[in-house]
CSV table of C-alpha atoms in Angstrom, one decimal:
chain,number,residue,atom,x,y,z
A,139,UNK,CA,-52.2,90.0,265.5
A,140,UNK,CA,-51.9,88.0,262.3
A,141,UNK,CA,-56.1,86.8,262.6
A,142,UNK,CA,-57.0,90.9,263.2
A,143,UNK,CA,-55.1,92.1,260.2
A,144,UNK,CA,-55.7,89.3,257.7
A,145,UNK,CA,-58.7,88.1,259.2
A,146,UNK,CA,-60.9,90.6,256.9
A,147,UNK,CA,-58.9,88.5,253.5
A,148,UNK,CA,-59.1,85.1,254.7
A,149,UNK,CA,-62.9,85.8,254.8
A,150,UNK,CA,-62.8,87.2,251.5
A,151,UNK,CA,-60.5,84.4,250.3
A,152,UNK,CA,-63.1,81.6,251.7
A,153,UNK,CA,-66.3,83.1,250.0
A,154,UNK,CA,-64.2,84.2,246.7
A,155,UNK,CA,-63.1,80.5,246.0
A,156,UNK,CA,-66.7,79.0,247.4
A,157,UNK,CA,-68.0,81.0,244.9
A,158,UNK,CA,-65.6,79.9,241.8
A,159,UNK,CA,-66.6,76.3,242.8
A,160,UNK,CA,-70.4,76.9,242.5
A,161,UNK,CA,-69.2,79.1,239.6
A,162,UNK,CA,-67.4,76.9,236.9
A,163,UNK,CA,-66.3,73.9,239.4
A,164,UNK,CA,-62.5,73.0,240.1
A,165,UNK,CA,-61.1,74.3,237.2
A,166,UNK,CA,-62.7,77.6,237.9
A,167,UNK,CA,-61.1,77.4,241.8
A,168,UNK,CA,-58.1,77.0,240.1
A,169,UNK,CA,-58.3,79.5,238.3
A,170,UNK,CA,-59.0,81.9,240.9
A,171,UNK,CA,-55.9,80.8,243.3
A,172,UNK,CA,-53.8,81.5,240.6
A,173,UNK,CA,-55.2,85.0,239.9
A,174,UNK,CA,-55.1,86.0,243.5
A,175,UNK,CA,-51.4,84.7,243.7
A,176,UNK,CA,-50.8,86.6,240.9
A,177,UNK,CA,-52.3,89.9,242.2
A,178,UNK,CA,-50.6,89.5,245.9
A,179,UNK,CA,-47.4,88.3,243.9
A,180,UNK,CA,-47.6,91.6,241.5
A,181,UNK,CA,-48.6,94.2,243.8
A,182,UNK,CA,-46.3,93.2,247.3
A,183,UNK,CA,-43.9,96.1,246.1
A,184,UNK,CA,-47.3,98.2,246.0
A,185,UNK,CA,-47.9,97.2,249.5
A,186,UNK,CA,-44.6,98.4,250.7
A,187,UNK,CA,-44.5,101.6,249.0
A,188,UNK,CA,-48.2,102.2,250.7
A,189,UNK,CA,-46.9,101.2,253.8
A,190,UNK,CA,-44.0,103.5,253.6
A,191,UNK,CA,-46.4,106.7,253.3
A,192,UNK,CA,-49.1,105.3,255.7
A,193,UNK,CA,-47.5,105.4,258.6
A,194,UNK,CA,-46.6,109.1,258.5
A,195,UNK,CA,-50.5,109.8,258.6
A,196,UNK,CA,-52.8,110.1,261.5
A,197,UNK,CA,-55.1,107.0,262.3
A,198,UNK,CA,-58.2,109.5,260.7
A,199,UNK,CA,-56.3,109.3,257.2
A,200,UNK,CA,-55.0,105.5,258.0
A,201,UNK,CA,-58.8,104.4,257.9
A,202,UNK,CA,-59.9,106.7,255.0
A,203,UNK,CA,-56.8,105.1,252.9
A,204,UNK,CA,-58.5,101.2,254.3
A,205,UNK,CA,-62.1,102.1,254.0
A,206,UNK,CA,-62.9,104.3,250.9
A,207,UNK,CA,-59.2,103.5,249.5
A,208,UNK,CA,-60.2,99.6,249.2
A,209,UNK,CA,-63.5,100.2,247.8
A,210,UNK,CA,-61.4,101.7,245.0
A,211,UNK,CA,-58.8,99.8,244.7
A,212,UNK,CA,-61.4,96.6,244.5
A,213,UNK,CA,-64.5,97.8,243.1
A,214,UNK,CA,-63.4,100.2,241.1
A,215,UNK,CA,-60.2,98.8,239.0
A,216,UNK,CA,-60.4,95.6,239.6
A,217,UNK,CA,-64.0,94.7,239.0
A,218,UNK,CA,-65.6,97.6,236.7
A,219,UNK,CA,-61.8,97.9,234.9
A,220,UNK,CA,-61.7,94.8,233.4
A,221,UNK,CA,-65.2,95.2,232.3
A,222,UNK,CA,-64.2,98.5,230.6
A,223,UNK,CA,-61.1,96.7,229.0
A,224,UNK,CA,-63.2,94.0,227.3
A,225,UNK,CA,-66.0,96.9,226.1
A,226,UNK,CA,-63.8,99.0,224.6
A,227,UNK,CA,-61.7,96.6,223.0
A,228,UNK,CA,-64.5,94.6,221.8
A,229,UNK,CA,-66.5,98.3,220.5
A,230,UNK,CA,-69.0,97.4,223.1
A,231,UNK,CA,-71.6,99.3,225.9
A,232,UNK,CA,-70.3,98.3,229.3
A,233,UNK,CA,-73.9,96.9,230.2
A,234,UNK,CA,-73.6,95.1,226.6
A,235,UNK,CA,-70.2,93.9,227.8
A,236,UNK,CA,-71.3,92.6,231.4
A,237,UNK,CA,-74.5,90.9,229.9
A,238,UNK,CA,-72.5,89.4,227.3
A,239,UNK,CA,-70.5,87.9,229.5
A,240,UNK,CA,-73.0,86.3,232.0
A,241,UNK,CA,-75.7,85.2,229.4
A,242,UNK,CA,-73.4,84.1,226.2
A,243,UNK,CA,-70.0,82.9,226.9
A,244,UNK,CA,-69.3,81.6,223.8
A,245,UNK,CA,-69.6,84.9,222.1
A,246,UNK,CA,-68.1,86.7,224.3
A,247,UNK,CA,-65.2,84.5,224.6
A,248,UNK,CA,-65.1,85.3,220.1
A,249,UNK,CA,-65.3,88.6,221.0
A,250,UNK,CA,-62.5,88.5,223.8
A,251,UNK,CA,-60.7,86.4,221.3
A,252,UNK,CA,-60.6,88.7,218.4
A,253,UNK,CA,-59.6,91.8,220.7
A,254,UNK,CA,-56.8,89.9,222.2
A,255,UNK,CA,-54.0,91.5,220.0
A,256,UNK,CA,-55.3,94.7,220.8
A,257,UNK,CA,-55.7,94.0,224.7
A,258,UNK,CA,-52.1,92.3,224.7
A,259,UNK,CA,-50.3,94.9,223.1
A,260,UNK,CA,-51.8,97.6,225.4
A,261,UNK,CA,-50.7,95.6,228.4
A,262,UNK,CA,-48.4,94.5,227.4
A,263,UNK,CA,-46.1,97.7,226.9
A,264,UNK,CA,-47.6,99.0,229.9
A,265,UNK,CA,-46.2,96.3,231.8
A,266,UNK,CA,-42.8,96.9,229.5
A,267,UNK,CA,-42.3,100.0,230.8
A,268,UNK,CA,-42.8,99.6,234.8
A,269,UNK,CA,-40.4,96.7,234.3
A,270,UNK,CA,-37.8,98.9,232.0
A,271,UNK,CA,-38.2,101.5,234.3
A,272,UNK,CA,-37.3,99.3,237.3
A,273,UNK,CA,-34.3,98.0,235.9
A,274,UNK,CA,-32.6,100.8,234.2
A,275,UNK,CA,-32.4,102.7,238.1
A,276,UNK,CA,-29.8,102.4,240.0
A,277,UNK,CA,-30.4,101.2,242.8
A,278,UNK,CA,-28.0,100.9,246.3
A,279,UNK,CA,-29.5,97.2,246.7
A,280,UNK,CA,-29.3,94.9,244.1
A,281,UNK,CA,-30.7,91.3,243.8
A,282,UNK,CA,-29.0,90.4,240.2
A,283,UNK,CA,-26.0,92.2,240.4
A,284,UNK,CA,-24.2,90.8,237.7
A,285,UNK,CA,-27.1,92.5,235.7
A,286,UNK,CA,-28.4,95.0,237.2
A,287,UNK,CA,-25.2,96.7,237.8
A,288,UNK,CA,-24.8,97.3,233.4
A,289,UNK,CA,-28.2,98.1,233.0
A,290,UNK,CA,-28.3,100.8,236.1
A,291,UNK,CA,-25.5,102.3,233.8
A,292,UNK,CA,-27.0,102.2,230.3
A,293,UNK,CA,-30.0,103.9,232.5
A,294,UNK,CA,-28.5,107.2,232.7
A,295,UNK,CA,-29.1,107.6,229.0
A,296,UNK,CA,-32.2,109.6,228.7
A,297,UNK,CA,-35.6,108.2,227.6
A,298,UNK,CA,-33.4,104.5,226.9
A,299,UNK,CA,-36.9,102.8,228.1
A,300,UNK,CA,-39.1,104.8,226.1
A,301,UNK,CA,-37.2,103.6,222.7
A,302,UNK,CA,-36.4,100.2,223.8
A,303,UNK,CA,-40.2,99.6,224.5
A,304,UNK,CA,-40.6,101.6,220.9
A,305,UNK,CA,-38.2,98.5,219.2
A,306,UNK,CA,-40.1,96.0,220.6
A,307,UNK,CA,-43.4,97.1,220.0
A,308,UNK,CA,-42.7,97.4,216.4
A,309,UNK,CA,-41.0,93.9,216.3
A,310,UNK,CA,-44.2,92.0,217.9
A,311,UNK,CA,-46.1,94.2,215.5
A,312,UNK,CA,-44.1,93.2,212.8
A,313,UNK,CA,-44.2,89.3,213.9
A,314,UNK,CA,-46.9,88.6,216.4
A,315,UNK,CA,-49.4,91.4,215.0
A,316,UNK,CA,-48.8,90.1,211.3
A,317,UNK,CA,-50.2,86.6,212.6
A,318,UNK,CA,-52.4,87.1,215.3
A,319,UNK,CA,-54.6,84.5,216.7
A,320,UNK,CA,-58.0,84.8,216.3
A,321,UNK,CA,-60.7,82.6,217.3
A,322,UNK,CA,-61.3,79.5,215.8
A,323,UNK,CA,-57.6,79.0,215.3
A,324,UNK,CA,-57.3,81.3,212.4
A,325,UNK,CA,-54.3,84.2,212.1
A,326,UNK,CA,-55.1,87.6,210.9
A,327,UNK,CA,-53.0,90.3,209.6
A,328,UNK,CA,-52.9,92.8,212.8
A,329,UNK,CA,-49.7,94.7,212.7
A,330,UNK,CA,-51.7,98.3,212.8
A,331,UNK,CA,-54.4,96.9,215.3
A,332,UNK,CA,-50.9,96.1,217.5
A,333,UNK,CA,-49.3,99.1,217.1
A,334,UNK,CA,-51.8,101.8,218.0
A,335,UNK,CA,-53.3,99.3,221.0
A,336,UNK,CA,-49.1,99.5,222.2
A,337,UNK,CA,-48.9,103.2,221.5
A,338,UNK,CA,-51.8,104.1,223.6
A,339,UNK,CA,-50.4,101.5,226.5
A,340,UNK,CA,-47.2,103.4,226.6
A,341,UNK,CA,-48.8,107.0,226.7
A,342,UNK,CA,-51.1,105.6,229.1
A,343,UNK,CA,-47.9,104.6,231.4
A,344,UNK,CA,-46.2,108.1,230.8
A,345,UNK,CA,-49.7,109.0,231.5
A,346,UNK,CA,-49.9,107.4,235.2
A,347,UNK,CA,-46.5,108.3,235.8
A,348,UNK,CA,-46.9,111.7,235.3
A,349,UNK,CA,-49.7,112.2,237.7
A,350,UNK,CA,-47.9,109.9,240.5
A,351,UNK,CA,-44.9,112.0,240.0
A,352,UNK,CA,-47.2,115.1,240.8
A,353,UNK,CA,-48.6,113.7,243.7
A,354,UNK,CA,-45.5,112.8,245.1
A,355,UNK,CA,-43.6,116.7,244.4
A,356,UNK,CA,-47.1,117.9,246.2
A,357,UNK,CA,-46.4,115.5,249.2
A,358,UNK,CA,-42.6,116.4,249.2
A,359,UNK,CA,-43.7,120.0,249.1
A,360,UNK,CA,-46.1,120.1,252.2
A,361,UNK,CA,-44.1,117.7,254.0
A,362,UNK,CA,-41.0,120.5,253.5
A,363,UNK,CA,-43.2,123.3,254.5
A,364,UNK,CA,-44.1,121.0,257.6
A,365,UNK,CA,-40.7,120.7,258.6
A,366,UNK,CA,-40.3,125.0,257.8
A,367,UNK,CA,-43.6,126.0,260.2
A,368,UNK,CA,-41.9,123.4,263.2
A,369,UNK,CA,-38.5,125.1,263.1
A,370,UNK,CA,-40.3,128.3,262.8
A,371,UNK,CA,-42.7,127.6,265.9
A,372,UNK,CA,-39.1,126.5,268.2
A,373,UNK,CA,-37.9,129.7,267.2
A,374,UNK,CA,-40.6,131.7,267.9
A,375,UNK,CA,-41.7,129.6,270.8
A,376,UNK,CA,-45.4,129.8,269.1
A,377,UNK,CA,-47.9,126.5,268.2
A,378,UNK,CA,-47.9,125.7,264.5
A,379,UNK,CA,-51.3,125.2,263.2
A,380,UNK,CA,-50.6,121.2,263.2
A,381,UNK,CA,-54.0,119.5,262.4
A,382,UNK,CA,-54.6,121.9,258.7
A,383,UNK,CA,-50.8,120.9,257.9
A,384,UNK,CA,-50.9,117.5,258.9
A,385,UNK,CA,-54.4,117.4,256.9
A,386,UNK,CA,-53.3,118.8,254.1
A,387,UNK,CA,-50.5,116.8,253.6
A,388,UNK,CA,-52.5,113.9,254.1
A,389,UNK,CA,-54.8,114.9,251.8
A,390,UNK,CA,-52.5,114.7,249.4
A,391,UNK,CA,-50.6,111.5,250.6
A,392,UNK,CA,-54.0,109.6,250.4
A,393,UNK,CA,-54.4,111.0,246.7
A,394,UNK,CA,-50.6,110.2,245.7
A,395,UNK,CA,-51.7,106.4,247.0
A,396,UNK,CA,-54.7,106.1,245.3
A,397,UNK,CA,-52.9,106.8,242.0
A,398,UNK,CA,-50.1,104.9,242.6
A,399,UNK,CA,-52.7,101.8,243.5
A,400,UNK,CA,-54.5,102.3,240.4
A,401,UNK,CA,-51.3,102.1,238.8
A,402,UNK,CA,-50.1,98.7,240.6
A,403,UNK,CA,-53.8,97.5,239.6
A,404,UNK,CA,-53.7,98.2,236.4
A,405,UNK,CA,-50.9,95.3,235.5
A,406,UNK,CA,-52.9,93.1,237.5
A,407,UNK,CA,-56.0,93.3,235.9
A,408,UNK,CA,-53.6,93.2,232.5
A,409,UNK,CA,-51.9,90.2,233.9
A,410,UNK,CA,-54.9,89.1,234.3
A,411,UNK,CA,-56.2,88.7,230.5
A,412,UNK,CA,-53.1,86.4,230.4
A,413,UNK,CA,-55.0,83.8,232.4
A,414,UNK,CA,-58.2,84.4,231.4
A,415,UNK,CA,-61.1,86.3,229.7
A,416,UNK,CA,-63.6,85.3,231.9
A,417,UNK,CA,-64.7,88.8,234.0
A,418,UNK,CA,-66.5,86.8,237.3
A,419,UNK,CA,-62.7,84.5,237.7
A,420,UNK,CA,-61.3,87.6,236.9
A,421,UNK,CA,-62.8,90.0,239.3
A,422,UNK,CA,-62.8,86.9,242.0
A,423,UNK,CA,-59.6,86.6,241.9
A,424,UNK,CA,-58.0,89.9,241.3
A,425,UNK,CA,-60.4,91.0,244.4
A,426,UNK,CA,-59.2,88.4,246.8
A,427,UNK,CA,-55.7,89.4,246.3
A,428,UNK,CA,-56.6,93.3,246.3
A,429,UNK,CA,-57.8,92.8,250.3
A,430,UNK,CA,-54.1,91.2,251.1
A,431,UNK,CA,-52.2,93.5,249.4
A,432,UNK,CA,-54.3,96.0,251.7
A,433,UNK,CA,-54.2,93.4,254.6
A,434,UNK,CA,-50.2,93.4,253.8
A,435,UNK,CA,-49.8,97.2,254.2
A,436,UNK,CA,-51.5,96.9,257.4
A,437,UNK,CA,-49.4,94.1,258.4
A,438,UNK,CA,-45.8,95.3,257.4
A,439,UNK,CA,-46.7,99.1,259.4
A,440,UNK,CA,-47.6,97.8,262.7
A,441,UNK,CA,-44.7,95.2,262.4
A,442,UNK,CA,-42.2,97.8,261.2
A,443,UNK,CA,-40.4,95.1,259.0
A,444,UNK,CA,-40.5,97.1,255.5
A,445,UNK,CA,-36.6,96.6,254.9
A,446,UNK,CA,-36.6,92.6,255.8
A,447,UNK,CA,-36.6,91.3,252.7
A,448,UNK,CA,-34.5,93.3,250.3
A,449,UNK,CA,-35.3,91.5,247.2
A,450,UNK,CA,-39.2,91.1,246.9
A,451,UNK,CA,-39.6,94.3,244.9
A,452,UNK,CA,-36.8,93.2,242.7
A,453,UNK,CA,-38.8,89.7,242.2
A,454,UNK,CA,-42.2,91.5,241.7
A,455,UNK,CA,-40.4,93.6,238.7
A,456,UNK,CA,-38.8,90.5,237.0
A,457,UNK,CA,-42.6,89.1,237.2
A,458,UNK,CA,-44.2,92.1,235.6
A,459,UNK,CA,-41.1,92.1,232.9
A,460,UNK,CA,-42.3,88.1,232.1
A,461,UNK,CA,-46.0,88.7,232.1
A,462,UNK,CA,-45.1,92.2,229.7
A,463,UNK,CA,-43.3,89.3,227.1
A,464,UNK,CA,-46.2,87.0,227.3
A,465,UNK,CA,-48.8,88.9,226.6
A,466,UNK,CA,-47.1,89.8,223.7
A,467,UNK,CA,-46.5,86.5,222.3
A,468,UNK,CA,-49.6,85.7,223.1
A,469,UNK,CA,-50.7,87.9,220.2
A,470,UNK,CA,-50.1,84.8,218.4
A,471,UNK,CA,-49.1,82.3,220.2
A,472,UNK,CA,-51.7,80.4,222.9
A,473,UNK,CA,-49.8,80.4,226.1
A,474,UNK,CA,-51.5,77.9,228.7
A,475,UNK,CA,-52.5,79.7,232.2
A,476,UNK,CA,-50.4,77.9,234.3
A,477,UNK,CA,-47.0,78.5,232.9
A,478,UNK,CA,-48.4,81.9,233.0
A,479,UNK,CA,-49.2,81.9,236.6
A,480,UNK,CA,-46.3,80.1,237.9
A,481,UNK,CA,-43.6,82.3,236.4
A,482,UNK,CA,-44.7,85.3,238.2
A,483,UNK,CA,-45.1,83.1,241.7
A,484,UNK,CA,-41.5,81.5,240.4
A,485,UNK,CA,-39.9,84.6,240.7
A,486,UNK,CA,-41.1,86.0,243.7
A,487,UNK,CA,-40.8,82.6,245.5
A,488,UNK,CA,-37.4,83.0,244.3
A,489,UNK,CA,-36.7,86.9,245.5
A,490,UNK,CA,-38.0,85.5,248.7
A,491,UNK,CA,-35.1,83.1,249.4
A,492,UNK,CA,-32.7,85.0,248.5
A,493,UNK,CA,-33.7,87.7,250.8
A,494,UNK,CA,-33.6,84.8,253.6
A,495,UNK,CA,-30.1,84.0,252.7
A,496,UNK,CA,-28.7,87.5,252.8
A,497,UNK,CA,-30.8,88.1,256.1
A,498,UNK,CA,-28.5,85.1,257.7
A,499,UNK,CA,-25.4,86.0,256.0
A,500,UNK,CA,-25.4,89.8,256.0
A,501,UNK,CA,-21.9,90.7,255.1
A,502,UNK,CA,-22.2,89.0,252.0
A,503,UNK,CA,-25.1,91.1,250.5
């Protein structure tokens, strides 16, 4: 069971690392793990909320979400995404960018560098906001109750995550932005560089959100008229047209995942620029995790064990809530990769024992 669903990532993870050796050596392997730890660690609530629609489609849409979905999901945002992060950022074509990249590292590492600020503050509210959003909800289970509990209740305040991420944006443009690190160890005045890169991060989110809440009303919407045609078929004793409803709803189910992967992605790939700038590490490593996030979703619908451990999400939000306040000090501040990878892999590490312990002792939790 375990070598049929995973067996498809543990090939990837072999050739992915293999390659980061021949690439840049051990530090590149390195590298690599970390990123792919990351990505799992980032995007296991991802996994469970695919694996909580996937099992209300047919096996036809099951393999359309695993075949053309991963393609996406890999290919699409987490190799040609971070390409299109850098080229923008850096006022680049993509084909520029990518060349860049492979045949001059050194100046594209300046380039990288210099756009930093810009690229942090972007991601870094983005991040903000999926994290704010998290942990002003209240939720029936709670992992830090002692916290959470307050914060559920300031929640209920409308658009509280909206100004809080406003405040801090305009403090780390204010401090960070007004000193931001360039290369070559100099510090630049970037406060209105910061600002607009964190504005357009946070309508980006509202963005994303917007078009996953869509997606999800659509799917509420035909699974209710689902439920309307069965009641209306035992009544009437008459066969409801169950292939166009089920397909449609589907349909709309495999959309509604797509955006809510791209969504999931995107802080990984952001997450990523924590770690490093290089696009072949980065696409190595965020691609390796991508195919056991999917391998995951697999894994926790055939096994049925979505609800075992209670406090993962929690951990995986607490992780995107670090990364969001070190990319942002790492406007002007150099943060060194592994603290940044270990905090996320800290955390959910960390979720995950505590999930064990209120498994074994149930009344307590």
């Amino acid at each position: 069971m375990l070598l049929r669903t995973f067996g498809w990532s543990f090939a990837v993870t072999a050739l992915g690392l293999v390659a980061a050796v021949f690439y840049g050596g051990w530090t590149a392997f390195g590298i690599v793990a970390i990123l792919s730890i990351m990505e799992i660690s980032l995007s296991f609530d991802n996994a469970v909320v695919n694996a909580g629609i996937l099992k209300k489609m047919n096996a036809f849409w099951q393999k359309i979400f695993l075949t053309i979905g991963i393609l996406i999901a890999v290919f699409g945002m987490r190799l040609v995404f971070p390409v299109v992060i850098v080229a923008i950022s850096a006022q680049l074509g993509p084909i520029e960018a990518v060349d860049l990249a492979l045949t001059d590292k050194d100046r594209y590492q300046e380039l990288v560098t210099d756009a930093h600020p810009s690229i942090a503050a972007f991601g870094g509210m983005f991040l903000l906001m999926i994290f704010l959003d998290f942990i002003f909800e209240d939720r029936d289970i709670k992992w830090l109750a002692w916290l959470e509990r307050p914060l559920a209740k300031l929640g209920k305040v409308d658009m509280l995550s909206v100004c809080i991420a406003l405040i801090v944006l305009l403090v780390s443009a204010i401090t960070f932005g007004a000193h931001a690190h360039q290369h070559g160890g100099a510090h630049v005045d970037k406060a209105e560089t910061v600002l607009l890169a964190g504005i357009a991060g946070l309508i980006t989110y509202m963005i994303v959100g917007g078009l996953s809440g869509y997606f999800e009303d659509k799917l509420e919407e035909e699974e209710e008229r689902e439920h309307e045609e069965e009641e209306r078929a035992a009544r009437t004793g008459k066969p409801k047209s169950a292939v166009a409803l089920a397909g449609k709803a589907a349909f709309f189910m495999f959309l509604y995942l797509e955006v809510l992967d791209a969504s999931f992605s995107f802080d990984g790939v952001i997450g990523a620029f924590a770690i490093t700038n290089d696009i072949v590490l980065m696409a190595l490593g965020l691609g390796i995790g991508a195919m056991y996030v999917r391998s995951l979703t697999v894994y926790l619908v055939r096994q049925g064990t979505l609800d075992d451990y209670v406090y993962l999400e929690h951990g995986a939000h607490y992780a995107i809530g670090a990364l969001a306040v070190i990319l942002l000090v790492t406007i002007q501040y150099e943060i060194h990769e592994i603290i940044t990878g270990l905090v996320g892999v800290t955390l959910i590490a960390w979720s995950f024992f505590s999930s064990v312990r209120r498994n074994r002792a149930p009344a307590a939790g």
